[in-house]
């Protein structure tokens, strides 16, 4: 009896591994864009929205949504198998391996969310260009102000000709600060010796 349960366990494990390989292959081959949003596309969109709502650094939140995505993808595969058994489709994978429908209007691009995204990008591009022009105008204004200041200064004055205004202290202050002659210095030394 133990051998039977061991065999059953290994068969179930092999089925799970094969099913995971099959699911991974089908997810890789399935279309990513479709106007009708068939197959795995709704599951993937829900996964992206759910994971983006998780806080940064959380581990359990993305894992929970990955588990839900795996259940969603499994239900898509089982629905296709059930529809094939009931004769509603020609193959078990016809509901998720198909030729995608993408509508393109002449001169207008894609419909749906892509159009809204392109409109947002165009608005952002116009905003950036407008701000760039404002910055360029501000730079030109500051350059013009500097040129006006330079032009208003007399041209005959050379920078080397300009002498800095130096304030000279009176002689009394100079002697107090220590700028004294040799004779005065010697007199101060003699006075100090006499005082001692």
PDB file of C-alpha atoms in Angstrom:
ATOM      1  CA  UNK A   1       0.000   0.000   0.000  1.00  0.00           C
ATOM      2  CA  UNK A   2       2.923   2.349   0.781  1.00  0.00           C
ATOM      3  CA  UNK A   3       4.287   1.769  -2.746  1.00  0.00           C
ATOM      4  CA  UNK A   4       0.933   2.788  -4.201  1.00  0.00           C
ATOM      5  CA  UNK A   5       0.936   6.111  -2.297  1.00  0.00           C
ATOM      6  CA  UNK A   6       4.567   6.710  -3.255  1.00  0.00           C
ATOM      7  CA  UNK A   7       3.728   6.165  -6.927  1.00  0.00           C
ATOM      8  CA  UNK A   8       0.623   8.347  -6.625  1.00  0.00           C
ATOM      9  CA  UNK A   9       2.711  11.105  -5.003  1.00  0.00           C
ATOM     10  CA  UNK A  10       5.342  10.972  -7.760  1.00  0.00           C
ATOM     11  CA  UNK A  11       2.713  10.953 -10.515  1.00  0.00           C
ATOM     12  CA  UNK A  12       0.973  13.975  -8.991  1.00  0.00           C
ATOM     13  CA  UNK A  13       4.297  15.758  -8.579  1.00  0.00           C
ATOM     14  CA  UNK A  14       5.191  15.018 -12.209  1.00  0.00           C
ATOM     15  CA  UNK A  15       1.772  16.320 -13.337  1.00  0.00           C
ATOM     16  CA  UNK A  16       2.274  19.553 -11.387  1.00  0.00           C
ATOM     17  CA  UNK A  17       5.754  20.054 -12.883  1.00  0.00           C
ATOM     18  CA  UNK A  18       4.501  19.336 -16.422  1.00  0.00           C
ATOM     19  CA  UNK A  19       1.541  21.664 -15.924  1.00  0.00           C
ATOM     20  CA  UNK A  20       3.851  24.459 -14.726  1.00  0.00           C
ATOM     21  CA  UNK A  21       6.106  23.945 -17.753  1.00  0.00           C
ATOM     22  CA  UNK A  22       3.066  23.966 -20.040  1.00  0.00           C
ATOM     23  CA  UNK A  23       1.711  27.154 -18.420  1.00  0.00           C
ATOM     24  CA  UNK A  24       5.085  28.904 -18.678  1.00  0.00           C
ATOM     25  CA  UNK A  25       5.383  27.976 -22.364  1.00  0.00           C
ATOM     26  CA  UNK A  26       1.835  29.105 -23.159  1.00  0.00           C
ATOM     27  CA  UNK A  27       2.340  32.411 -21.315  1.00  0.00           C
ATOM     28  CA  UNK A  28       5.495  33.019 -23.350  1.00  0.00           C
ATOM     29  CA  UNK A  29       3.794  32.194 -26.671  1.00  0.00           C
ATOM     30  CA  UNK A  30       0.424  33.859 -26.024  1.00  0.00           C
ATOM     31  CA  UNK A  31      -0.282  37.296 -27.538  1.00  0.00           C
ATOM     32  CA  UNK A  32       0.369  40.270 -25.259  1.00  0.00           C
ATOM     33  CA  UNK A  33      -1.859  42.770 -27.102  1.00  0.00           C
ATOM     34  CA  UNK A  34      -5.376  42.136 -28.316  1.00  0.00           C
ATOM     35  CA  UNK A  35      -8.283  44.493 -28.961  1.00  0.00           C
ATOM     36  CA  UNK A  36     -10.766  42.080 -27.355  1.00  0.00           C
ATOM     37  CA  UNK A  37      -8.403  41.354 -24.432  1.00  0.00           C
ATOM     38  CA  UNK A  38      -8.724  37.587 -24.714  1.00  0.00           C
ATOM     39  CA  UNK A  39      -6.612  34.845 -23.173  1.00  0.00           C
ATOM     40  CA  UNK A  40      -4.108  35.734 -20.441  1.00  0.00           C
ATOM     41  CA  UNK A  41      -4.218  39.501 -21.109  1.00  0.00           C
ATOM     42  CA  UNK A  42      -6.827  40.382 -18.398  1.00  0.00           C
ATOM     43  CA  UNK A  43      -4.867  38.324 -15.835  1.00  0.00           C
ATOM     44  CA  UNK A  44      -1.622  40.092 -16.704  1.00  0.00           C
ATOM     45  CA  UNK A  45      -3.232  43.546 -16.546  1.00  0.00           C
ATOM     46  CA  UNK A  46      -4.731  42.746 -13.139  1.00  0.00           C
ATOM     47  CA  UNK A  47      -1.347  41.489 -11.920  1.00  0.00           C
ATOM     48  CA  UNK A  48       0.405  44.694 -12.987  1.00  0.00           C
ATOM     49  CA  UNK A  49      -2.201  46.897 -11.292  1.00  0.00           C
ATOM     50  CA  UNK A  50      -2.172  44.841  -8.096  1.00  0.00           C
ATOM     51  CA  UNK A  51       1.622  44.660  -7.773  1.00  0.00           C
ATOM     52  CA  UNK A  52       2.000  48.390  -8.496  1.00  0.00           C
ATOM     53  CA  UNK A  53      -0.317  49.097  -5.530  1.00  0.00           C
ATOM     54  CA  UNK A  54       2.032  47.235  -3.149  1.00  0.00           C
ATOM     55  CA  UNK A  55       4.355  49.276  -0.962  1.00  0.00           C
ATOM     56  CA  UNK A  56       8.060  49.157  -1.743  1.00  0.00           C
ATOM     57  CA  UNK A  57       9.920  46.544   0.283  1.00  0.00           C
ATOM     58  CA  UNK A  58       6.900  44.303   0.960  1.00  0.00           C
ATOM     59  CA  UNK A  59       7.438  40.663   0.034  1.00  0.00           C
ATOM     60  CA  UNK A  60       4.086  39.079   0.843  1.00  0.00           C
ATOM     61  CA  UNK A  61       1.991  41.538  -1.200  1.00  0.00           C
ATOM     62  CA  UNK A  62       3.596  40.719  -4.605  1.00  0.00           C
ATOM     63  CA  UNK A  63       3.681  36.991  -3.774  1.00  0.00           C
ATOM     64  CA  UNK A  64      -0.030  37.061  -2.964  1.00  0.00           C
ATOM     65  CA  UNK A  65      -0.820  38.736  -6.287  1.00  0.00           C
ATOM     66  CA  UNK A  66       1.469  36.326  -8.169  1.00  0.00           C
ATOM     67  CA  UNK A  67      -0.482  33.442  -6.636  1.00  0.00           C
ATOM     68  CA  UNK A  68      -3.759  35.051  -7.739  1.00  0.00           C
ATOM     69  CA  UNK A  69      -2.305  35.550 -11.231  1.00  0.00           C
ATOM     70  CA  UNK A  70      -1.336  31.859 -11.377  1.00  0.00           C
ATOM     71  CA  UNK A  71      -4.901  30.901 -10.393  1.00  0.00           C
ATOM     72  CA  UNK A  72      -6.289  33.250 -13.055  1.00  0.00           C
ATOM     73  CA  UNK A  73      -3.999  31.775 -15.750  1.00  0.00           C
ATOM     74  CA  UNK A  74      -4.927  28.241 -14.647  1.00  0.00           C
ATOM     75  CA  UNK A  75      -8.630  29.071 -14.964  1.00  0.00           C
ATOM     76  CA  UNK A  76      -8.011  30.367 -18.511  1.00  0.00           C
ATOM     77  CA  UNK A  77      -6.294  27.081 -19.416  1.00  0.00           C
ATOM     78  CA  UNK A  78      -9.061  24.984 -17.814  1.00  0.00           C
ATOM     79  CA  UNK A  79     -11.773  27.048 -19.554  1.00  0.00           C
ATOM     80  CA  UNK A  80     -10.085  26.373 -22.896  1.00  0.00           C
ATOM     81  CA  UNK A  81      -9.878  22.663 -22.153  1.00  0.00           C
ATOM     82  CA  UNK A  82     -13.555  22.602 -21.101  1.00  0.00           C
ATOM     83  CA  UNK A  83     -14.631  24.501 -24.223  1.00  0.00           C
ATOM     84  CA  UNK A  84     -12.671  22.035 -26.368  1.00  0.00           C
ATOM     85  CA  UNK A  85     -14.325  19.042 -24.629  1.00  0.00           C
ATOM     86  CA  UNK A  86     -17.772  20.602 -25.196  1.00  0.00           C
ATOM     87  CA  UNK A  87     -16.909  21.233 -28.845  1.00  0.00           C
ATOM     88  CA  UNK A  88     -16.988  25.024 -28.627  1.00  0.00           C
ATOM     89  CA  UNK A  89     -13.436  25.401 -29.953  1.00  0.00           C
ATOM     90  CA  UNK A  90     -11.159  23.355 -32.179  1.00  0.00           C
ATOM     91  CA  UNK A  91      -8.264  22.938 -29.702  1.00  0.00           C
ATOM     92  CA  UNK A  92      -7.744  23.241 -25.945  1.00  0.00           C
ATOM     93  CA  UNK A  93      -5.496  26.297 -26.436  1.00  0.00           C
ATOM     94  CA  UNK A  94      -7.592  28.167 -28.997  1.00  0.00           C
ATOM     95  CA  UNK A  95      -8.833  30.672 -26.385  1.00  0.00           C
ATOM     96  CA  UNK A  96      -5.299  31.846 -25.456  1.00  0.00           C
ATOM     97  CA  UNK A  97      -3.196  31.039 -28.558  1.00  0.00           C
ATOM     98  CA  UNK A  98      -4.777  33.089 -31.323  1.00  0.00           C
ATOM     99  CA  UNK A  99      -4.012  35.739 -33.901  1.00  0.00           C
ATOM    100  CA  UNK A 100      -4.394  39.055 -32.055  1.00  0.00           C
ATOM    101  CA  UNK A 101      -6.694  41.785 -33.346  1.00  0.00           C
ATOM    102  CA  UNK A 102      -5.148  45.242 -33.381  1.00  0.00           C
ATOM    103  CA  UNK A 103      -7.132  48.002 -35.048  1.00  0.00           C
ATOM    104  CA  UNK A 104      -5.109  50.702 -36.770  1.00  0.00           C
ATOM    105  CA  UNK A 105      -6.836  53.763 -38.198  1.00  0.00           C
ATOM    106  CA  UNK A 106      -5.171  55.556 -41.102  1.00  0.00           C
ATOM    107  CA  UNK A 107      -3.332  58.604 -39.801  1.00  0.00           C
ATOM    108  CA  UNK A 108      -4.773  58.296 -36.305  1.00  0.00           C
ATOM    109  CA  UNK A 109      -2.749  55.456 -34.768  1.00  0.00           C
ATOM    110  CA  UNK A 110      -4.058  52.910 -32.290  1.00  0.00           C
ATOM    111  CA  UNK A 111      -7.439  53.040 -30.578  1.00  0.00           C
ATOM    112  CA  UNK A 112      -8.200  52.698 -26.906  1.00  0.00           C
ATOM    113  CA  UNK A 113      -5.689  53.226 -24.123  1.00  0.00           C
ATOM    114  CA  UNK A 114      -2.788  53.719 -26.535  1.00  0.00           C
ATOM    115  CA  UNK A 115      -4.499  56.798 -27.974  1.00  0.00           C
ATOM    116  CA  UNK A 116      -4.979  58.240 -24.479  1.00  0.00           C
ATOM    117  CA  UNK A 117      -1.347  57.481 -23.631  1.00  0.00           C
ATOM    118  CA  UNK A 118      -0.145  59.163 -26.805  1.00  0.00           C
ATOM    119  CA  UNK A 119      -2.298  62.226 -26.039  1.00  0.00           C
ATOM    120  CA  UNK A 120      -0.775  62.404 -22.546  1.00  0.00           C
ATOM    121  CA  UNK A 121       2.728  62.131 -23.990  1.00  0.00           C
ATOM    122  CA  UNK A 122       1.982  64.867 -26.510  1.00  0.00           C
ATOM    123  CA  UNK A 123       0.666  67.160 -23.762  1.00  0.00           C
ATOM    124  CA  UNK A 124       3.754  66.480 -21.645  1.00  0.00           C
ATOM    125  CA  UNK A 125       6.016  67.165 -24.617  1.00  0.00           C
ATOM    126  CA  UNK A 126       4.297  70.503 -25.261  1.00  0.00           C
ATOM    127  CA  UNK A 127       4.602  71.423 -21.568  1.00  0.00           C
ATOM    128  CA  UNK A 128       8.333  70.602 -21.588  1.00  0.00           C
ATOM    129  CA  UNK A 129       8.894  72.651 -24.766  1.00  0.00           C
ATOM    130  CA  UNK A 130       6.993  75.606 -23.291  1.00  0.00           C
ATOM    131  CA  UNK A 131       9.057  75.510 -20.087  1.00  0.00           C
ATOM    132  CA  UNK A 132      12.256  75.220 -22.121  1.00  0.00           C
ATOM    133  CA  UNK A 133      11.334  78.350 -24.103  1.00  0.00           C
ATOM    134  CA  UNK A 134      10.616  80.220 -20.857  1.00  0.00           C
ATOM    135  CA  UNK A 135      14.039  79.210 -19.489  1.00  0.00           C
ATOM    136  CA  UNK A 136      15.758  80.315 -22.712  1.00  0.00           C
ATOM    137  CA  UNK A 137      13.973  83.674 -22.575  1.00  0.00           C
ATOM    138  CA  UNK A 138      15.003  84.142 -18.928  1.00  0.00           C
ATOM    139  CA  UNK A 139      18.642  83.362 -19.806  1.00  0.00           C
ATOM    140  CA  UNK A 140      18.581  85.833 -22.717  1.00  0.00           C
ATOM    141  CA  UNK A 141      17.086  88.501 -20.444  1.00  0.00           C
ATOM    142  CA  UNK A 142      19.861  88.039 -17.879  1.00  0.00           C
ATOM    143  CA  UNK A 143      22.502  88.139 -20.637  1.00  0.00           C
ATOM    144  CA  UNK A 144      20.993  91.335 -22.051  1.00  0.00           C
ATOM    145  CA  UNK A 145      21.037  92.941 -18.601  1.00  0.00           C
ATOM    146  CA  UNK A 146      24.712  92.115 -18.184  1.00  0.00           C
ATOM    147  CA  UNK A 147      25.505  93.534 -21.624  1.00  0.00           C
ATOM    148  CA  UNK A 148      23.617  96.743 -20.788  1.00  0.00           C
ATOM    149  CA  UNK A 149      25.612  97.146 -17.582  1.00  0.00           C
ATOM    150  CA  UNK A 150      28.890  96.575 -19.416  1.00  0.00           C
ATOM    151  CA  UNK A 151      27.945  98.981 -22.222  1.00  0.00           C
ATOM    152  CA  UNK A 152      27.009 101.722 -19.755  1.00  0.00           C
ATOM    153  CA  UNK A 153      30.536 101.633 -18.212  1.00  0.00           C
ATOM    154  CA  UNK A 154      33.053 104.001 -19.888  1.00  0.00           C
ATOM    155  CA  UNK A 155      35.141 102.218 -22.490  1.00  0.00           C
ATOM    156  CA  UNK A 156      38.233 104.392 -21.944  1.00  0.00           C
ATOM    157  CA  UNK A 157      38.782 103.040 -18.473  1.00  0.00           C
ATOM    158  CA  UNK A 158      41.085 100.077 -18.505  1.00  0.00           C
ATOM    159  CA  UNK A 159      40.833  97.580 -15.602  1.00  0.00           C
ATOM    160  CA  UNK A 160      44.565  98.050 -14.842  1.00  0.00           C
ATOM    161  CA  UNK A 161      44.143 101.820 -14.637  1.00  0.00           C
ATOM    162  CA  UNK A 162      41.628 101.583 -11.818  1.00  0.00           C
ATOM    163  CA  UNK A 163      43.333 102.070  -8.478  1.00  0.00           C
ATOM    164  CA  UNK A 164      41.759 100.884  -5.315  1.00  0.00           C
ATOM    165  CA  UNK A 165      40.933 103.540  -2.751  1.00  0.00           C
ATOM    166  CA  UNK A 166      43.340 102.964   0.102  1.00  0.00           C
ATOM    167  CA  UNK A 167      42.607 104.739   3.360  1.00  0.00           C
ATOM    168  CA  UNK A 168      45.803 105.863   5.017  1.00  0.00           C
ATOM    169  CA  UNK A 169      45.798 106.321   8.757  1.00  0.00           C
ATOM    170  CA  UNK A 170      47.224 109.473  10.268  1.00  0.00           C
ATOM    171  CA  UNK A 171      50.791 109.361  11.530  1.00  0.00           C
ATOM    172  CA  UNK A 172      49.691 109.315  15.155  1.00  0.00           C
ATOM    173  CA  UNK A 173      47.580 106.189  14.544  1.00  0.00           C
ATOM    174  CA  UNK A 174      50.413 104.567  12.635  1.00  0.00           C
ATOM    175  CA  UNK A 175      52.763 105.021  15.578  1.00  0.00           C
ATOM    176  CA  UNK A 176      50.139 103.544  17.886  1.00  0.00           C
ATOM    177  CA  UNK A 177      49.796 100.524  15.665  1.00  0.00           C
ATOM    178  CA  UNK A 178      53.544  99.937  15.660  1.00  0.00           C
ATOM    179  CA  UNK A 179      54.621 101.610  12.376  1.00  0.00           C
ATOM    180  CA  UNK A 180      57.472 103.611  13.957  1.00  0.00           C
ATOM    181  CA  UNK A 181      60.935 104.633  12.857  1.00  0.00           C
ATOM    182  CA  UNK A 182      64.185 103.076  14.099  1.00  0.00           C
ATOM    183  CA  UNK A 183      65.015 106.070  16.298  1.00  0.00           C
ATOM    184  CA  UNK A 184      61.630 105.993  17.999  1.00  0.00           C
ATOM    185  CA  UNK A 185      62.004 102.269  18.532  1.00  0.00           C
ATOM    186  CA  UNK A 186      65.379 102.704  20.182  1.00  0.00           C
ATOM    187  CA  UNK A 187      63.954 105.469  22.393  1.00  0.00           C
ATOM    188  CA  UNK A 188      61.176 103.162  23.546  1.00  0.00           C
ATOM    189  CA  UNK A 189      63.716 100.476  24.484  1.00  0.00           C
ATOM    190  CA  UNK A 190      65.824 102.972  26.463  1.00  0.00           C
ATOM    191  CA  UNK A 191      62.693 104.222  28.301  1.00  0.00           C
ATOM    192  CA  UNK A 192      61.809 100.667  29.261  1.00  0.00           C
ATOM    193  CA  UNK A 193      65.333 100.062  30.623  1.00  0.00           C
ATOM    194  CA  UNK A 194      65.144 103.233  32.700  1.00  0.00           C
ATOM    195  CA  UNK A 195      61.757 102.301  34.118  1.00  0.00           C
ATOM    196  CA  UNK A 196      63.140  98.960  35.239  1.00  0.00           C
TER     197      UNK A 196
END
